Tab-separated table of C-alpha atoms in Angstrom:
chain	number	residue	atom	x	y	z
A	9	UNK	CA	0.000	0.000	0.000
A	10	UNK	CA	1.378	3.372	-0.959
A	11	UNK	CA	1.776	5.790	1.945
A	12	UNK	CA	0.281	9.280	1.756
A	13	UNK	CA	3.089	10.709	3.838
A	14	UNK	CA	5.879	12.379	1.833
A	15	UNK	CA	9.007	10.332	1.270
A	16	UNK	CA	11.190	11.898	3.948
A	17	UNK	CA	14.859	10.893	4.047
A	18	UNK	CA	16.459	10.221	7.394
A	19	UNK	CA	18.320	13.380	8.400
A	20	UNK	CA	18.845	12.590	12.064
A	21	UNK	CA	22.162	12.844	13.816
A	22	UNK	CA	23.601	10.520	16.441
A	23	UNK	CA	21.336	12.086	19.047
A	24	UNK	CA	18.203	11.321	17.040
A	25	UNK	CA	17.644	14.960	16.128
A	26	UNK	CA	17.161	16.443	12.690
A	27	UNK	CA	19.962	18.345	10.988
A	28	UNK	CA	19.822	21.594	9.082
A	29	UNK	CA	20.439	21.205	5.378
A	30	UNK	CA	23.238	23.172	3.803
A	31	UNK	CA	21.510	23.578	0.456
A	32	UNK	CA	18.869	26.193	-0.312
A	33	UNK	CA	15.379	25.272	0.712
A	34	UNK	CA	13.211	24.484	-2.324
A	35	UNK	CA	9.457	24.002	-2.259
A	36	UNK	CA	9.500	20.186	-2.173
A	37	UNK	CA	12.358	20.145	0.293
A	38	UNK	CA	10.496	22.585	2.540
A	39	UNK	CA	7.435	20.338	2.527
A	40	UNK	CA	9.538	17.365	3.582
A	41	UNK	CA	11.348	19.380	6.245
A	42	UNK	CA	8.039	20.199	7.977
A	43	UNK	CA	8.229	16.684	9.404
A	44	UNK	CA	11.794	17.119	10.737
A	45	UNK	CA	12.859	18.907	13.883
A	46	UNK	CA	15.458	21.114	12.214
A	47	UNK	CA	14.833	21.107	8.485
A	48	UNK	CA	14.685	24.501	6.780
A	49	UNK	CA	11.145	25.583	5.940
A	50	UNK	CA	10.168	28.708	3.966
A	51	UNK	CA	8.368	31.264	6.099
A	52	UNK	CA	5.221	31.194	3.977
A	53	UNK	CA	4.964	27.435	4.536
A	54	UNK	CA	5.796	27.590	8.239
A	55	UNK	CA	3.268	30.276	9.263
A	56	UNK	CA	0.083	28.206	8.684
A	57	UNK	CA	1.399	25.411	10.892
A	58	UNK	CA	2.448	27.849	13.595
A	59	UNK	CA	-0.907	29.611	13.422
A	60	UNK	CA	-2.656	26.257	13.753
A	61	UNK	CA	-0.920	25.690	17.096
A	62	UNK	CA	-1.824	29.184	18.314
A	63	UNK	CA	-5.492	28.729	17.450
A	64	UNK	CA	-5.521	25.370	19.217
A	65	UNK	CA	-4.463	26.850	22.560
A	66	UNK	CA	-5.107	30.583	22.453
A	67	UNK	CA	-8.344	30.745	24.437
A	68	UNK	CA	-7.129	28.178	26.979
A	69	UNK	CA	-3.984	30.267	27.466
A	70	UNK	CA	-5.772	33.458	28.501
A	71	UNK	CA	-8.832	31.966	30.229
A	72	UNK	CA	-7.161	31.243	33.627
A	73	UNK	CA	-6.016	34.853	34.083
A	74	UNK	CA	-9.411	36.184	32.995
A	75	UNK	CA	-11.183	34.006	35.566
A	76	UNK	CA	-8.660	34.890	38.275
A	77	UNK	CA	-8.916	38.629	37.593
A	78	UNK	CA	-12.720	38.521	37.674
A	79	UNK	CA	-12.872	36.579	40.938
A	80	UNK	CA	-10.226	38.686	42.687
A	81	UNK	CA	-11.765	41.923	41.418
A	82	UNK	CA	-8.904	43.389	39.407
A	83	UNK	CA	-9.876	46.509	37.439
A	84	UNK	CA	-10.538	46.013	33.736
A	85	UNK	CA	-7.545	47.997	32.439
A	86	UNK	CA	-5.095	46.009	34.546
A	87	UNK	CA	-6.887	42.767	33.692
A	88	UNK	CA	-6.433	43.525	29.985
A	89	UNK	CA	-2.724	44.157	30.582
A	90	UNK	CA	-2.416	40.779	32.330
A	91	UNK	CA	-4.045	39.055	29.359
A	92	UNK	CA	-1.502	40.687	27.036
A	93	UNK	CA	1.311	39.603	29.357
A	94	UNK	CA	0.052	36.005	29.274
A	95	UNK	CA	0.336	35.929	25.500
A	96	UNK	CA	3.900	37.246	25.550
A	97	UNK	CA	4.952	34.812	28.297
A	98	UNK	CA	3.439	31.849	26.422
A	99	UNK	CA	5.382	32.831	23.319
A	100	UNK	CA	8.638	33.210	25.255
A	101	UNK	CA	8.142	29.873	27.022
A	102	UNK	CA	7.532	28.113	23.713
A	103	UNK	CA	10.654	29.651	22.171
A	104	UNK	CA	12.748	28.517	25.150
A	105	UNK	CA	11.461	24.952	24.722
A	106	UNK	CA	12.277	25.080	21.010
A	107	UNK	CA	15.628	26.855	21.297
A	108	UNK	CA	17.065	26.116	24.759
A	109	UNK	CA	19.004	28.536	26.898
A	110	UNK	CA	21.800	26.472	28.442
A	111	UNK	CA	20.033	23.409	29.939
A	112	UNK	CA	16.660	25.083	30.087
A	113	UNK	CA	14.415	23.881	27.261
A	114	UNK	CA	13.984	20.466	25.662
A	115	UNK	CA	14.645	21.380	21.994
A	116	UNK	CA	11.314	19.715	21.228
A	117	UNK	CA	8.181	21.181	19.573
A	118	UNK	CA	6.369	21.741	22.876
A	119	UNK	CA	3.946	24.664	23.100
A	120	UNK	CA	3.717	26.392	26.483
A	121	UNK	CA	0.811	28.331	27.962
A	122	UNK	CA	-0.807	29.476	31.207
A	123	UNK	CA	-1.809	26.451	33.281
A	124	UNK	CA	-5.309	25.730	34.560
A	125	UNK	CA	-3.793	23.491	37.253
A	126	UNK	CA	-2.978	26.451	39.495
A	127	UNK	CA	-6.281	28.273	39.115
A	128	UNK	CA	-8.097	26.999	42.213
A	129	UNK	CA	-5.154	27.605	44.553
A	130	UNK	CA	-4.367	30.944	42.882
A	131	UNK	CA	-7.910	32.171	43.543
A	132	UNK	CA	-7.671	31.087	47.183
A	133	UNK	CA	-4.313	32.791	47.827
A	134	UNK	CA	-5.089	35.968	45.866
A	135	UNK	CA	-8.499	36.352	47.533
A	136	UNK	CA	-7.313	35.775	51.098
A	137	UNK	CA	-3.653	36.868	51.125
A	138	UNK	CA	-3.472	39.298	48.219
A	139	UNK	CA	-2.254	39.068	44.628
A	140	UNK	CA	1.277	40.048	45.671
A	141	UNK	CA	1.513	36.958	47.898
A	142	UNK	CA	0.429	34.798	44.972
A	143	UNK	CA	3.079	36.285	42.704
A	144	UNK	CA	5.787	35.804	45.331
A	145	UNK	CA	4.844	32.117	45.606
A	146	UNK	CA	4.784	31.752	41.810
A	147	UNK	CA	8.277	33.244	41.479
A	148	UNK	CA	9.918	31.144	44.216
A	149	UNK	CA	8.033	27.953	43.367
A	150	UNK	CA	9.059	28.274	39.734
A	151	UNK	CA	12.711	28.600	40.694
A	152	UNK	CA	12.422	25.430	42.794
A	153	UNK	CA	10.809	23.486	39.958
A	154	UNK	CA	13.427	24.762	37.531
A	155	UNK	CA	16.222	23.539	39.797
A	156	UNK	CA	14.445	20.184	40.090
A	157	UNK	CA	14.539	19.895	36.315
A	158	UNK	CA	18.281	20.579	36.283
A	159	UNK	CA	18.733	17.674	38.727
A	160	UNK	CA	16.697	15.245	36.631
A	161	UNK	CA	19.153	12.378	37.068
A	162	UNK	CA	18.144	12.150	40.718
A	163	UNK	CA	14.479	11.419	40.017
A	164	UNK	CA	13.823	10.366	36.410
A	165	UNK	CA	14.797	6.766	37.223
A	166	UNK	CA	11.614	6.548	39.272
A	167	UNK	CA	9.509	7.503	36.241
A	168	UNK	CA	9.543	4.379	34.070
A	169	UNK	CA	8.091	4.251	30.533
A	170	UNK	CA	5.029	2.552	31.974
A	171	UNK	CA	4.463	5.397	34.463
A	172	UNK	CA	4.805	7.941	31.657
A	173	UNK	CA	2.384	5.959	29.475
A	174	UNK	CA	-0.166	5.793	32.290
A	175	UNK	CA	0.094	9.548	32.883
A	176	UNK	CA	-0.309	10.308	29.158
A	177	UNK	CA	-3.449	8.143	29.073
A	178	UNK	CA	-4.809	9.990	32.117
A	179	UNK	CA	-4.098	13.347	30.455
A	180	UNK	CA	-6.084	12.245	27.412
A	181	UNK	CA	-9.049	11.209	29.530
A	182	UNK	CA	-8.893	14.400	31.622
A	183	UNK	CA	-9.021	16.648	28.558
A	184	UNK	CA	-12.132	15.111	26.988
A	185	UNK	CA	-14.603	17.009	29.235
A	186	UNK	CA	-12.831	20.271	28.347
A	187	UNK	CA	-13.356	19.591	24.653
A	188	UNK	CA	-16.975	18.571	25.256
A	189	UNK	CA	-17.679	21.765	27.227
A	190	UNK	CA	-16.249	23.865	24.412
A	191	UNK	CA	-18.303	21.902	21.879
A	192	UNK	CA	-21.454	22.878	23.764
A	193	UNK	CA	-20.589	26.580	23.722
A	194	UNK	CA	-18.294	26.928	26.731
A	195	UNK	CA	-18.805	25.986	30.354
A	196	UNK	CA	-21.267	28.330	32.033
A	197	UNK	CA	-22.634	29.738	28.779
A	198	UNK	CA	-26.310	30.733	29.008
A	199	UNK	CA	-27.082	28.936	25.736
A	200	UNK	CA	-24.905	25.909	26.458
A	201	UNK	CA	-25.809	22.870	24.363
A	202	UNK	CA	-28.183	24.711	22.068
A	203	UNK	CA	-28.666	23.648	18.446
A	204	UNK	CA	-26.421	26.334	16.930
A	205	UNK	CA	-23.466	25.161	19.032
A	206	UNK	CA	-24.122	21.568	17.993
A	207	UNK	CA	-24.235	22.628	14.343
A	208	UNK	CA	-20.999	24.612	14.450
A	209	UNK	CA	-19.131	22.025	16.521
A	210	UNK	CA	-20.262	19.162	14.299
A	211	UNK	CA	-19.342	20.929	11.052
A	212	UNK	CA	-15.924	21.813	12.488
A	213	UNK	CA	-15.291	18.259	13.700
A	214	UNK	CA	-16.423	16.702	10.406
A	215	UNK	CA	-14.201	19.100	8.448
A	216	UNK	CA	-11.165	18.075	10.515
A	217	UNK	CA	-12.072	14.402	10.164
A	218	UNK	CA	-12.731	14.434	6.411
A	219	UNK	CA	-9.526	16.315	5.616
A	220	UNK	CA	-7.543	14.005	7.904
A	221	UNK	CA	-8.971	10.957	6.113
A	222	UNK	CA	-9.162	12.037	2.473
A	223	UNK	CA	-6.646	14.870	1.994
A	224	UNK	CA	-3.060	14.322	0.940
A	225	UNK	CA	0.291	15.859	1.833
A	226	UNK	CA	0.464	19.172	3.654
A	227	UNK	CA	-3.289	19.751	3.560
A	228	UNK	CA	-3.783	16.695	5.763
A	229	UNK	CA	-1.333	18.169	8.281
A	230	UNK	CA	-3.427	21.358	8.336
A	231	UNK	CA	-6.714	19.558	9.045
A	232	UNK	CA	-7.255	21.324	12.378
A	233	UNK	CA	-6.604	24.770	10.878
A	234	UNK	CA	-8.999	23.971	8.035
A	235	UNK	CA	-11.652	22.948	10.554
A	236	UNK	CA	-11.132	26.182	12.459
A	237	UNK	CA	-11.491	28.272	9.310
A	238	UNK	CA	-14.654	26.488	8.162
A	239	UNK	CA	-16.176	26.658	11.652
A	240	UNK	CA	-15.253	30.327	12.010
A	241	UNK	CA	-16.795	31.237	8.639
A	242	UNK	CA	-19.982	29.363	9.543
A	243	UNK	CA	-20.106	31.185	12.897
A	244	UNK	CA	-19.616	34.479	11.067
A	245	UNK	CA	-22.546	33.724	8.752
A	246	UNK	CA	-24.690	32.846	11.779
A	247	UNK	CA	-23.833	36.134	13.503
A	248	UNK	CA	-21.940	34.493	16.371
A	249	UNK	CA	-18.682	36.472	16.050
A	250	UNK	CA	-18.425	39.699	18.041
A	251	UNK	CA	-16.026	42.378	16.747
A	252	UNK	CA	-16.997	45.058	19.255
A	253	UNK	CA	-13.708	44.607	21.110
A	254	UNK	CA	-11.816	46.066	18.156
A	255	UNK	CA	-13.216	49.526	18.942
A	256	UNK	CA	-11.282	49.700	22.213
A	257	UNK	CA	-8.119	47.897	21.118
A	258	UNK	CA	-4.978	50.027	21.116
A	259	UNK	CA	-2.278	49.922	18.467
A	260	UNK	CA	0.664	48.768	20.585
A	261	UNK	CA	0.728	47.571	24.195
A	262	UNK	CA	4.063	46.756	25.868
A	263	UNK	CA	4.154	44.124	28.645
A	264	UNK	CA	3.716	45.521	32.158
A	265	UNK	CA	6.573	44.500	34.495
A	266	UNK	CA	5.725	43.952	38.186
A	267	UNK	CA	2.076	45.052	38.060
A	268	UNK	CA	1.940	43.748	41.655
A	269	UNK	CA	4.664	43.911	44.285
A	270	UNK	CA	5.637	40.314	45.177
A	271	UNK	CA	5.309	39.264	48.813
A	272	UNK	CA	6.949	36.111	50.121
A	273	UNK	CA	5.207	33.876	52.671
A	274	UNK	CA	6.428	30.336	53.364
A	275	UNK	CA	3.009	28.672	53.597
A	276	UNK	CA	1.887	30.111	50.266
A	277	UNK	CA	5.188	29.140	48.628
A	278	UNK	CA	4.910	25.523	49.855
A	279	UNK	CA	1.310	25.240	48.674
A	280	UNK	CA	2.143	26.583	45.201
A	281	UNK	CA	5.251	24.392	44.967
A	282	UNK	CA	3.114	21.290	45.573
A	283	UNK	CA	0.996	22.254	42.578
A	284	UNK	CA	4.186	22.877	40.597
A	285	UNK	CA	4.925	19.178	41.118
A	286	UNK	CA	1.588	18.363	39.523
A	287	UNK	CA	2.465	20.655	36.618
A	288	UNK	CA	5.814	18.887	36.286
A	289	UNK	CA	3.924	15.598	36.086
A	290	UNK	CA	1.839	16.898	33.198
A	291	UNK	CA	4.956	18.203	31.456
A	292	UNK	CA	6.619	14.796	31.826
A	293	UNK	CA	3.556	13.136	30.325
A	294	UNK	CA	3.314	15.605	27.452
A	295	UNK	CA	7.020	15.316	26.641
A	296	UNK	CA	6.812	11.520	26.681
A	297	UNK	CA	3.691	11.525	24.504
A	298	UNK	CA	5.233	13.912	21.986
A	299	UNK	CA	8.370	11.805	21.569
A	300	UNK	CA	6.401	8.571	21.289
A	301	UNK	CA	3.615	9.693	18.975
A	302	UNK	CA	5.120	12.501	16.895
A	303	UNK	CA	8.819	11.563	16.810
A	304	UNK	CA	8.426	7.785	16.998
A	305	UNK	CA	10.952	7.227	19.777
A	306	UNK	CA	11.251	7.114	23.555
A	307	UNK	CA	11.816	10.298	25.506
A	308	UNK	CA	15.338	10.919	26.812
A	309	UNK	CA	16.268	11.714	30.395
A	310	UNK	CA	17.812	15.046	29.396
A	311	UNK	CA	14.650	16.064	27.560
A	312	UNK	CA	12.467	15.359	30.579
A	313	UNK	CA	14.653	17.448	32.870
A	314	UNK	CA	15.016	20.258	30.350
A	315	UNK	CA	11.232	20.417	29.813
A	316	UNK	CA	10.590	20.633	33.538
A	317	UNK	CA	13.292	23.276	34.040
A	318	UNK	CA	11.741	25.415	31.297
A	319	UNK	CA	8.346	24.928	32.942
A	320	UNK	CA	9.715	26.245	36.233
A	321	UNK	CA	12.067	29.054	35.270
A	322	UNK	CA	9.747	30.630	32.703
A	323	UNK	CA	6.924	30.412	35.258
A	324	UNK	CA	9.083	32.537	37.570
A	325	UNK	CA	9.379	35.097	34.781
A	326	UNK	CA	5.588	34.911	34.394
A	327	UNK	CA	5.262	35.886	38.057
A	328	UNK	CA	7.276	39.037	37.383
A	329	UNK	CA	4.615	40.047	34.861
A	330	UNK	CA	1.649	39.232	37.093
A	331	UNK	CA	0.817	35.919	35.393
A	332	UNK	CA	0.212	32.519	36.916
A	333	UNK	CA	2.602	29.647	35.972
A	334	UNK	CA	2.877	28.169	32.505
A	335	UNK	CA	3.067	24.527	31.486
A	336	UNK	CA	3.113	22.394	28.361
A	337	UNK	CA	-0.200	22.318	26.508
A	338	UNK	CA	-1.514	18.818	25.891
A	339	UNK	CA	-3.817	19.912	23.062
A	340	UNK	CA	-0.777	20.943	21.057
A	341	UNK	CA	0.806	17.553	21.683
A	342	UNK	CA	-2.381	16.076	20.268
A	343	UNK	CA	-2.077	18.365	17.257
A	344	UNK	CA	1.503	17.217	16.638
A	345	UNK	CA	0.312	13.618	16.971
A	346	UNK	CA	-2.303	14.119	14.269
A	347	UNK	CA	-0.287	16.272	11.854
A	348	UNK	CA	3.200	14.809	12.487
A	349	UNK	CA	4.542	18.341	12.008
A	350	UNK	CA	7.465	18.716	14.425
A	351	UNK	CA	9.584	21.356	12.720
A	352	UNK	CA	10.897	23.755	15.348
A	353	UNK	CA	10.921	26.785	13.052
A	354	UNK	CA	7.303	26.193	12.055
A	355	UNK	CA	6.241	26.004	15.700
A	356	UNK	CA	8.385	29.068	16.448
A	357	UNK	CA	6.307	31.115	14.019
A	358	UNK	CA	3.343	30.302	16.267
A	359	UNK	CA	5.298	31.548	19.281
A	360	UNK	CA	6.062	34.756	17.380
A	361	UNK	CA	2.356	35.189	16.614
A	362	UNK	CA	1.572	34.847	20.321
A	363	UNK	CA	4.140	37.506	21.211
A	364	UNK	CA	2.788	39.808	18.493
A	365	UNK	CA	-0.690	39.193	19.862
A	366	UNK	CA	0.561	40.460	23.199
A	367	UNK	CA	2.192	43.521	21.683
A	368	UNK	CA	-0.613	44.332	19.237
A	369	UNK	CA	-3.986	44.028	20.982
A	370	UNK	CA	-5.910	43.840	17.678
A	371	UNK	CA	-4.362	40.415	17.003
A	372	UNK	CA	-5.434	39.177	20.397
A	373	UNK	CA	-8.982	40.478	19.975
A	374	UNK	CA	-9.384	38.705	16.628
A	375	UNK	CA	-8.131	35.403	18.027
A	376	UNK	CA	-10.304	35.565	21.141
A	377	UNK	CA	-13.372	35.962	18.925
A	378	UNK	CA	-13.230	32.307	17.852
A	379	UNK	CA	-16.453	30.703	19.160
A	380	UNK	CA	-16.064	27.971	21.760
A	381	UNK	CA	-17.984	25.439	19.644
A	382	UNK	CA	-15.373	25.789	16.887
A	383	UNK	CA	-12.578	25.102	19.345
A	384	UNK	CA	-14.500	22.164	20.786
A	385	UNK	CA	-14.913	20.541	17.380
A	386	UNK	CA	-11.151	20.715	16.819
A	387	UNK	CA	-9.911	19.856	20.297
A	388	UNK	CA	-12.011	16.703	20.683
A	389	UNK	CA	-10.110	15.176	17.794
A	390	UNK	CA	-6.765	16.305	19.200
A	391	UNK	CA	-7.516	15.031	22.695
A	392	UNK	CA	-8.443	11.673	21.230
A	393	UNK	CA	-5.004	11.657	19.611
A	394	UNK	CA	-3.364	12.023	23.039
A	395	UNK	CA	-5.448	9.151	24.372
A	396	UNK	CA	-4.416	6.975	21.440
A	397	UNK	CA	-0.764	7.905	22.021
A	398	UNK	CA	-1.118	6.723	25.623
A	399	UNK	CA	-2.543	3.404	24.443
A	400	UNK	CA	0.377	2.996	22.052
A	401	UNK	CA	2.896	3.672	24.801
A	402	UNK	CA	1.167	1.136	27.062
A	403	UNK	CA	1.297	-1.451	24.299
A	404	UNK	CA	5.062	-0.966	23.977
A	405	UNK	CA	5.433	-1.656	27.698
A	406	UNK	CA	3.643	-4.987	27.352
A	407	UNK	CA	0.553	-6.413	29.027
A	408	UNK	CA	2.088	-8.462	31.804
A	409	UNK	CA	0.248	-9.169	35.042
A	410	UNK	CA	2.347	-6.616	36.933
A	411	UNK	CA	1.806	-3.900	34.332
A	412	UNK	CA	-1.918	-4.624	34.316
A	413	UNK	CA	-2.118	-4.113	38.069
A	414	UNK	CA	-0.152	-0.856	38.055
A	415	UNK	CA	-2.001	0.680	35.118
A	416	UNK	CA	-5.508	-0.479	35.985
A	417	UNK	CA	-5.293	0.517	39.643
A	418	UNK	CA	-3.719	3.898	38.877
A	419	UNK	CA	-6.279	4.788	36.235
A	420	UNK	CA	-9.331	3.410	38.018
A	421	UNK	CA	-8.550	5.118	41.332
A	422	UNK	CA	-7.209	8.313	39.767
A	423	UNK	CA	-10.043	8.786	37.291
A	424	UNK	CA	-12.710	7.383	39.602
A	425	UNK	CA	-11.946	9.251	42.826
A	426	UNK	CA	-11.585	12.628	41.118
A	427	UNK	CA	-15.066	12.241	39.629
A	428	UNK	CA	-16.308	12.493	43.241
A	429	UNK	CA	-14.160	15.309	44.764
A	430	UNK	CA	-16.057	15.154	48.084
A	431	UNK	CA	-14.204	11.894	48.807
A	432	UNK	CA	-11.236	14.108	49.704
A	433	UNK	CA	-13.206	16.201	52.205
A	434	UNK	CA	-11.530	14.565	55.232
A	435	UNK	CA	-8.056	15.631	54.056
A	436	UNK	CA	-6.345	19.009	54.654
A	437	UNK	CA	-7.185	21.796	52.244
A	438	UNK	CA	-3.769	21.576	50.569
A	439	UNK	CA	-4.345	17.900	49.736
A	440	UNK	CA	-7.796	18.698	48.373
A	441	UNK	CA	-6.410	21.497	46.224
A	442	UNK	CA	-3.753	19.273	44.685
A	443	UNK	CA	-5.654	16.018	44.212
A	444	UNK	CA	-9.448	16.380	44.493
A	445	UNK	CA	-10.011	17.675	40.950
A	446	UNK	CA	-6.781	16.584	39.290
A	447	UNK	CA	-6.832	12.998	38.090
A	448	UNK	CA	-3.381	13.361	36.495
A	449	UNK	CA	-1.762	14.047	39.885
A	450	UNK	CA	-3.504	11.076	41.547
A	451	UNK	CA	-2.646	8.743	38.668
A	452	UNK	CA	0.997	9.850	38.702
A	453	UNK	CA	1.465	9.316	42.444
A	454	UNK	CA	-0.208	5.895	42.395
A	455	UNK	CA	1.697	4.742	39.307
A	456	UNK	CA	5.074	5.821	40.695
A	457	UNK	CA	4.457	4.229	44.109
A	458	UNK	CA	3.184	0.913	42.758
A	459	UNK	CA	5.753	0.664	39.977
A	460	UNK	CA	8.614	1.139	42.443
A	461	UNK	CA	7.202	-0.972	45.290
A	462	UNK	CA	5.674	-3.989	43.574
A	463	UNK	CA	8.137	-6.843	42.990
A	464	UNK	CA	9.531	-7.049	39.488
A	465	UNK	CA	8.519	-10.016	37.351
A	466	UNK	CA	11.226	-12.569	36.857
A	467	UNK	CA	12.351	-13.023	33.281
A	468	UNK	CA	12.021	-16.525	31.935
């Protein structure tokens, strides 16, 4: 059977990474290089793939800070500045992952953005202790996580391929409700689940699916972007796109440094650091999934540590700009799984678009106008790709009796208990904050404990 994927020669070096080509980049060569980490790609070819990644995560990137600002009661002008800062920080974090600074950054096509994991604790600290206390905890906790990533040799041996596979599977399951909520119009929407959301979400999802199945070459890799465009145009025809925000958008808006004076309190720092460990777990899972599904190889110890260090250190920078911590975005891992586009330059164009969106408010306004149902139609397909990647990683580990016990118990308890958060009511508030609504954290802890405590199976 003839493959639809372009015939891509092996251009990897001894470290398994793509090499830059010394010859000029022609059109056919550029198309092939899209599927390599370091191949040269013309800018006009790279931008659509970068934009696709931005559209896949843009709303999720700014939503946590919008919710936090509304709950805490931050004035609208400062809230808008924080949203702009979030876009710039996400772009910087992605660039650091793509093009490392010293040992910070994995050199992998990982897209970074503001994490939802911290939202509950951030609201609690900012509401009771002040926003400055939250920022102080974010800055110090990020430095601690970054240092942990630099010392990866001390702890990565406890995270076996089976643990990583279990965590990736849990991430896939945990994201499905997010995609479903977007499909219905967005959680809390007054018209949630109405027919027009079903229509837009279904058309978007079918567009992604049909292009993924029947298209060839680069168009197949752009299936999610095509779905977004079709869904957006349909929403525009149905009068569901609001451009009123453009009237108040300025021309240029520079990031605001230290919008809040950081305050440092040990209890807040410890609480935030515990959640940083959960974020590190998600980053480990995303990095493992990306290598397995998009690059076709196992993740390396250095890459795990470098991803976590980027997660931490850039989060500290985020605190300086009034933002909550960043982390790797699983939906973009799902996008890479579907498209197989891993070129660092192509993804970097997406990071540049995010930074421009932070500097030029008009760009941000246009991107935030994408209806939730459109995003839901696209993300459901991507989240399914993460789930499938987890299944593939589990299959590589084998289905022995020991593996079955570790995986089944971790997933059943982690996914099951977090569906009933009141089960954690007897535990201290810090434990509830970290585990009650976060199945990934519960699955990770259980998988690590059982994998390292249960006796190994004897080889025949």
